[in-house]
Structures are given as structure tokens and as C-alpha cells.
Amino acid sequence: MSVVDSPVDWVKQHIQRYVETNGAEGHEWRPGVFTLLLTTTGRKSGRPRRTALIYQPHGDAYVVVASQGGAPDHPAWFKNLVEDDSVEVQVAADKFRARARVATPEERPALWALMTEVWPAYDEYAAKTDREIPLVVLERA
């Protein structure tokens, strides 16, 4: 079954470049800002769905933010992994299966600080929405 990439044109192009170059292009999205590719299983379609996300390493895991730019609802990829926490991840050329989990309330402050260090706009996104923006920890399976 073929992977369905993000419907957003610039994200789709970013993913295509990332995949074609095995992360040589696209891993560093902007200077000092790195992205990974996350593939979830569509909760309605059952098809693999892939998106690119800013990440930070945290020990042996990776952290991503389900911000959707501060939109009022969670992004589809987050809803998918809530239904099925088994995901595929690509960090540069490293591809692996992982389990996705929402950061605990105890982990959240340190992980939020870790993520806003690399992308300060997350604070702006949080101010735009009434929902608590989830932090997701991706742990190798």
C-alpha cells in the first residue's frame, strides 16, 4: 500500500526531497531546525500517512509537537497515533519502527522548553488555541 503524504503542497515537496535523498536534503529544514518523517496509520482509511515534523532528541527518543500552528483541533497525524501508537520514523537516513506516546504531565515542562528552544513559535501557537498542544515522544520499538 502506498504512503499518502501531507496534502499541503510545500510539506509534500519537502517529504519528497527528504525521501529521494535519504534525508540528505530536508533533514535540516532551516539552519539548526531539523525534521523527521513520521508515518502513522490512517484511523479511517487504514492507509499509511506521512508528514514532516520538527523534532528534538530526548535521550534515545525523539520529541515532536502536535501544534498544527495553534489550530483549534489536533492534527490528523496525532489523532491517528492515538488510535494506533505503532509508527514509522525516519531521522535523516535512519528508518525505524517506534511507539508514540503523549508526554506525561511530569515530563511536559522540560520537553516544552526543549521544543521551544528550537522553534519559539510553539509558544505563539499555544497562545492561539484553547487546547493543550500535545507533546509526543517517539520511542524505538
C-alpha positions as protocol buffer text, in pm:
chain_id: "A"
residue {
  index: 1
  type: MET
  ca { x: 0 y: 0 z: 0 }
}
residue {
  index: 2
  type: SER
  ca { x: 147 y: 334 z: -100 }
}
residue {
  index: 3
  type: VAL
  ca { x: 208 y: 607 z: 155 }
}
residue {
  index: 4
  type: VAL
  ca { x: -10 y: 917 z: 144 }
}
residue {
  index: 5
  type: ASP
  ca { x: 196 y: 1229 z: 208 }
}
residue {
  index: 6
  type: SER
  ca { x: 71 y: 1551 z: 363 }
}
residue {
  index: 7
  type: PRO
  ca { x: -187 y: 1728 z: 145 }
}
residue {
  index: 8
  type: VAL
  ca { x: -7 y: 2062 z: 199 }
}
residue {
  index: 9
  type: ASP
  ca { x: 198 y: 2127 z: -117 }
}
residue {
  index: 10
  type: TRP
  ca { x: 517 y: 2263 z: 40 }
}
residue {
  index: 11
  type: VAL
  ca { x: 516 y: 1982 z: 300 }
}
residue {
  index: 12
  type: LYS
  ca { x: 461 y: 1723 z: 28 }
}
residue {
  index: 13
  type: GLN
  ca { x: 757 y: 1865 z: -167 }
}
residue {
  index: 14
  type: HIS
  ca { x: 971 y: 1866 z: 149 }
}
residue {
  index: 15
  type: ILE
  ca { x: 885 y: 1499 z: 215 }
}
residue {
  index: 16
  type: GLN
  ca { x: 957 y: 1401 z: -145 }
}
residue {
  index: 17
  type: ARG
  ca { x: 1302 y: 1565 z: -133 }
}
residue {
  index: 18
  type: TYR
  ca { x: 1372 y: 1405 z: 207 }
}
residue {
  index: 19
  type: VAL
  ca { x: 1277 y: 1056 z: 81 }
}
residue {
  index: 20
  type: GLU
  ca { x: 1457 y: 1088 z: -254 }
}
residue {
  index: 21
  type: THR
  ca { x: 1783 y: 1195 z: -88 }
}
residue {
  index: 22
  type: ASN
  ca { x: 1752 y: 967 z: 217 }
}
residue {
  index: 23
  type: GLY
  ca { x: 1744 y: 1275 z: 438 }
}
residue {
  index: 24
  type: ALA
  ca { x: 2047 y: 1450 z: 285 }
}
residue {
  index: 25
  type: GLU
  ca { x: 1805 y: 1727 z: 181 }
}
residue {
  index: 26
  type: GLY
  ca { x: 1526 y: 1817 z: 415 }
}
residue {
  index: 27
  type: HIS
  ca { x: 1657 y: 1678 z: 742 }
}
residue {
  index: 28
  type: GLU
  ca { x: 1789 y: 2025 z: 826 }
}
residue {
  index: 29
  type: TRP
  ca { x: 1483 y: 2224 z: 725 }
}
residue {
  index: 30
  type: ARG
  ca { x: 1621 y: 2562 z: 833 }
}
residue {
  index: 31
  type: PRO
  ca { x: 1957 y: 2638 z: 995 }
}
residue {
  index: 32
  type: GLY
  ca { x: 1956 y: 2449 z: 1326 }
}
residue {
  index: 33
  type: VAL
  ca { x: 1598 y: 2322 z: 1278 }
}
residue {
  index: 34
  type: PHE
  ca { x: 1577 y: 1952 z: 1198 }
}
residue {
  index: 35
  type: THR
  ca { x: 1282 y: 1747 z: 1079 }
}
residue {
  index: 36
  type: LEU
  ca { x: 1190 y: 1382 z: 1085 }
}
residue {
  index: 37
  type: LEU
  ca { x: 932 y: 1195 z: 882 }
}
residue {
  index: 38
  type: LEU
  ca { x: 651 y: 1035 z: 1081 }
}
residue {
  index: 39
  type: THR
  ca { x: 427 y: 773 z: 924 }
}
residue {
  index: 40
  type: THR
  ca { x: 106 y: 682 z: 1104 }
}
residue {
  index: 41
  type: THR
  ca { x: -181 y: 454 z: 1005 }
}
residue {
  index: 42
  type: GLY
  ca { x: -490 y: 645 z: 898 }
}
residue {
  index: 43
  type: ARG
  ca { x: -760 y: 584 z: 1159 }
}
residue {
  index: 44
  type: LYS
  ca { x: -1033 y: 591 z: 891 }
}
residue {
  index: 45
  type: SER
  ca { x: -856 y: 473 z: 576 }
}
residue {
  index: 46
  type: GLY
  ca { x: -607 y: 228 z: 726 }
}
residue {
  index: 47
  type: ARG
  ca { x: -350 y: 369 z: 482 }
}
residue {
  index: 48
  type: PRO
  ca { x: -2 y: 486 z: 583 }
}
residue {
  index: 49
  type: ARG
  ca { x: 7 y: 866 z: 623 }
}
residue {
  index: 50
  type: ARG
  ca { x: 338 y: 1056 z: 631 }
}
residue {
  index: 51
  type: THR
  ca { x: 425 y: 1406 z: 746 }
}
residue {
  index: 52
  type: ALA
  ca { x: 739 y: 1603 z: 827 }
}
residue {
  index: 53
  type: LEU
  ca { x: 778 y: 1741 z: 1179 }
}
residue {
  index: 54
  type: ILE
  ca { x: 1032 y: 1945 z: 1369 }
}
residue {
  index: 55
  type: TYR
  ca { x: 1190 y: 1727 z: 1636 }
}
residue {
  index: 56
  type: GLN
  ca { x: 1437 y: 1727 z: 1918 }
}
residue {
  index: 57
  type: PRO
  ca { x: 1622 y: 1422 z: 2050 }
}
residue {
  index: 58
  type: HIS
  ca { x: 1550 y: 1331 z: 2412 }
}
residue {
  index: 59
  type: GLY
  ca { x: 1775 y: 1053 z: 2534 }
}
residue {
  index: 60
  type: ASP
  ca { x: 1715 y: 760 z: 2296 }
}
residue {
  index: 61
  type: ALA
  ca { x: 1376 y: 901 z: 2191 }
}
residue {
  index: 62
  type: TYR
  ca { x: 1255 y: 1191 z: 1978 }
}
residue {
  index: 63
  type: VAL
  ca { x: 1000 y: 1457 z: 2068 }
}
residue {
  index: 64
  type: VAL
  ca { x: 754 y: 1621 z: 1827 }
}
residue {
  index: 65
  type: VAL
  ca { x: 476 y: 1873 z: 1883 }
}
residue {
  index: 66
  type: ALA
  ca { x: 113 y: 1833 z: 1769 }
}
residue {
  index: 67
  type: SER
  ca { x: 67 y: 2208 z: 1728 }
}
residue {
  index: 68
  type: GLN
  ca { x: -95 y: 2243 z: 1386 }
}
residue {
  index: 69
  type: GLY
  ca { x: 6 y: 2609 z: 1410 }
}
residue {
  index: 70
  type: GLY
  ca { x: -228 y: 2665 z: 1705 }
}
residue {
  index: 71
  type: ALA
  ca { x: -539 y: 2543 z: 1521 }
}
residue {
  index: 72
  type: PRO
  ca { x: -838 y: 2461 z: 1743 }
}
residue {
  index: 73
  type: ASP
  ca { x: -817 y: 2087 z: 1670 }
}
residue {
  index: 74
  type: HIS
  ca { x: -536 y: 1833 z: 1687 }
}
residue {
  index: 75
  type: PRO
  ca { x: -360 y: 1743 z: 1360 }
}
residue {
  index: 76
  type: ALA
  ca { x: -473 y: 1427 z: 1181 }
}
residue {
  index: 77
  type: TRP
  ca { x: -138 y: 1255 z: 1240 }
}
residue {
  index: 78
  type: PHE
  ca { x: -186 y: 1294 z: 1615 }
}
residue {
  index: 79
  type: LYS
  ca { x: -539 y: 1153 z: 1602 }
}
residue {
  index: 80
  type: ASN
  ca { x: -400 y: 861 z: 1403 }
}
residue {
  index: 81
  type: LEU
  ca { x: -133 y: 772 z: 1657 }
}
residue {
  index: 82
  type: VAL
  ca { x: -382 y: 796 z: 1943 }
}
residue {
  index: 83
  type: GLU
  ca { x: -572 y: 515 z: 1766 }
}
residue {
  index: 84
  type: ASP
  ca { x: -257 y: 317 z: 1678 }
}
residue {
  index: 85
  type: ASP
  ca { x: 67 y: 405 z: 1856 }
}
residue {
  index: 86
  type: SER
  ca { x: 282 y: 192 z: 1622 }
}
residue {
  index: 87
  type: VAL
  ca { x: 452 y: 433 z: 1382 }
}
residue {
  index: 88
  type: GLU
  ca { x: 742 y: 453 z: 1140 }
}
residue {
  index: 89
  type: VAL
  ca { x: 1005 y: 723 z: 1177 }
}
residue {
  index: 90
  type: GLN
  ca { x: 1283 y: 846 z: 954 }
}
residue {
  index: 91
  type: VAL
  ca { x: 1553 y: 1070 z: 1101 }
}
residue {
  index: 92
  type: ALA
  ca { x: 1791 y: 1160 z: 820 }
}
residue {
  index: 93
  type: ALA
  ca { x: 1883 y: 816 z: 675 }
}
residue {
  index: 94
  type: ASP
  ca { x: 1782 y: 623 z: 989 }
}
residue {
  index: 95
  type: LYS
  ca { x: 1445 y: 447 z: 944 }
}
residue {
  index: 96
  type: PHE
  ca { x: 1283 y: 257 z: 1230 }
}
residue {
  index: 97
  type: ARG
  ca { x: 959 y: 142 z: 1392 }
}
residue {
  index: 98
  type: ALA
  ca { x: 858 y: 327 z: 1706 }
}
residue {
  index: 99
  type: ARG
  ca { x: 589 y: 357 z: 1969 }
}
residue {
  index: 100
  type: ALA
  ca { x: 434 y: 700 z: 2008 }
}
residue {
  index: 101
  type: ARG
  ca { x: 309 y: 827 z: 2341 }
}
residue {
  index: 102
  type: VAL
  ca { x: 191 y: 1157 z: 2478 }
}
residue {
  index: 103
  type: ALA
  ca { x: 436 y: 1311 z: 2724 }
}
residue {
  index: 104
  type: THR
  ca { x: 330 y: 1281 z: 3085 }
}
residue {
  index: 105
  type: PRO
  ca { x: 236 y: 1591 z: 3286 }
}
residue {
  index: 106
  type: GLU
  ca { x: 565 y: 1549 z: 3474 }
}
residue {
  index: 107
  type: GLU
  ca { x: 770 y: 1542 z: 3150 }
}
residue {
  index: 108
  type: ARG
  ca { x: 581 y: 1822 z: 2979 }
}
residue {
  index: 109
  type: PRO
  ca { x: 754 y: 2136 z: 3118 }
}
residue {
  index: 110
  type: ALA
  ca { x: 1105 y: 2017 z: 3031 }
}
residue {
  index: 111
  type: LEU
  ca { x: 1000 y: 1885 z: 2690 }
}
residue {
  index: 112
  type: TRP
  ca { x: 810 y: 2204 z: 2605 }
}
residue {
  index: 113
  type: ALA
  ca { x: 1123 y: 2405 z: 2689 }
}
residue {
  index: 114
  type: LEU
  ca { x: 1329 y: 2169 z: 2472 }
}
residue {
  index: 115
  type: MET
  ca { x: 1099 y: 2221 z: 2176 }
}
residue {
  index: 116
  type: THR
  ca { x: 1056 y: 2599 z: 2210 }
}
residue {
  index: 117
  type: GLU
  ca { x: 1433 y: 2630 z: 2223 }
}
residue {
  index: 118
  type: VAL
  ca { x: 1448 y: 2516 z: 1860 }
}
residue {
  index: 119
  type: TRP
  ca { x: 1112 y: 2661 z: 1748 }
}
residue {
  index: 120
  type: PRO
  ca { x: 999 y: 2954 z: 1970 }
}
residue {
  index: 121
  type: ALA
  ca { x: 678 y: 2994 z: 1768 }
}
residue {
  index: 122
  type: TYR
  ca { x: 530 y: 2698 z: 1960 }
}
residue {
  index: 123
  type: ASP
  ca { x: 460 y: 2945 z: 2243 }
}
residue {
  index: 124
  type: GLU
  ca { x: 265 y: 3163 z: 1996 }
}
residue {
  index: 125
  type: TYR
  ca { x: 72 y: 2860 z: 1872 }
}
residue {
  index: 126
  type: ALA
  ca { x: -20 y: 2765 z: 2230 }
}
residue {
  index: 127
  type: ALA
  ca { x: -148 y: 3118 z: 2294 }
}
residue {
  index: 128
  type: LYS
  ca { x: -377 y: 3096 z: 1986 }
}
residue {
  index: 129
  type: THR
  ca { x: -569 y: 2787 z: 2098 }
}
residue {
  index: 130
  type: ASP
  ca { x: -773 y: 2668 z: 2395 }
}
residue {
  index: 131
  type: ARG
  ca { x: -646 y: 2311 z: 2362 }
}
residue {
  index: 132
  type: GLU
  ca { x: -332 y: 2187 z: 2532 }
}
residue {
  index: 133
  type: ILE
  ca { x: -90 y: 2116 z: 2250 }
}
residue {
  index: 134
  type: PRO
  ca { x: 32 y: 1757 z: 2288 }
}
residue {
  index: 135
  type: LEU
  ca { x: 398 y: 1668 z: 2303 }
}
residue {
  index: 136
  type: VAL
  ca { x: 465 y: 1326 z: 2154 }
}
residue {
  index: 137
  type: VAL
  ca { x: 756 y: 1103 z: 2248 }
}
residue {
  index: 138
  type: LEU
  ca { x: 869 y: 857 z: 1980 }
}
residue {
  index: 139
  type: GLU
  ca { x: 1050 y: 558 z: 2128 }
}
residue {
  index: 140
  type: ARG
  ca { x: 1219 y: 290 z: 1917 }
}
residue {
  index: 141
  type: ALA
  ca { x: 1016 y: -32 z: 1914 }
}
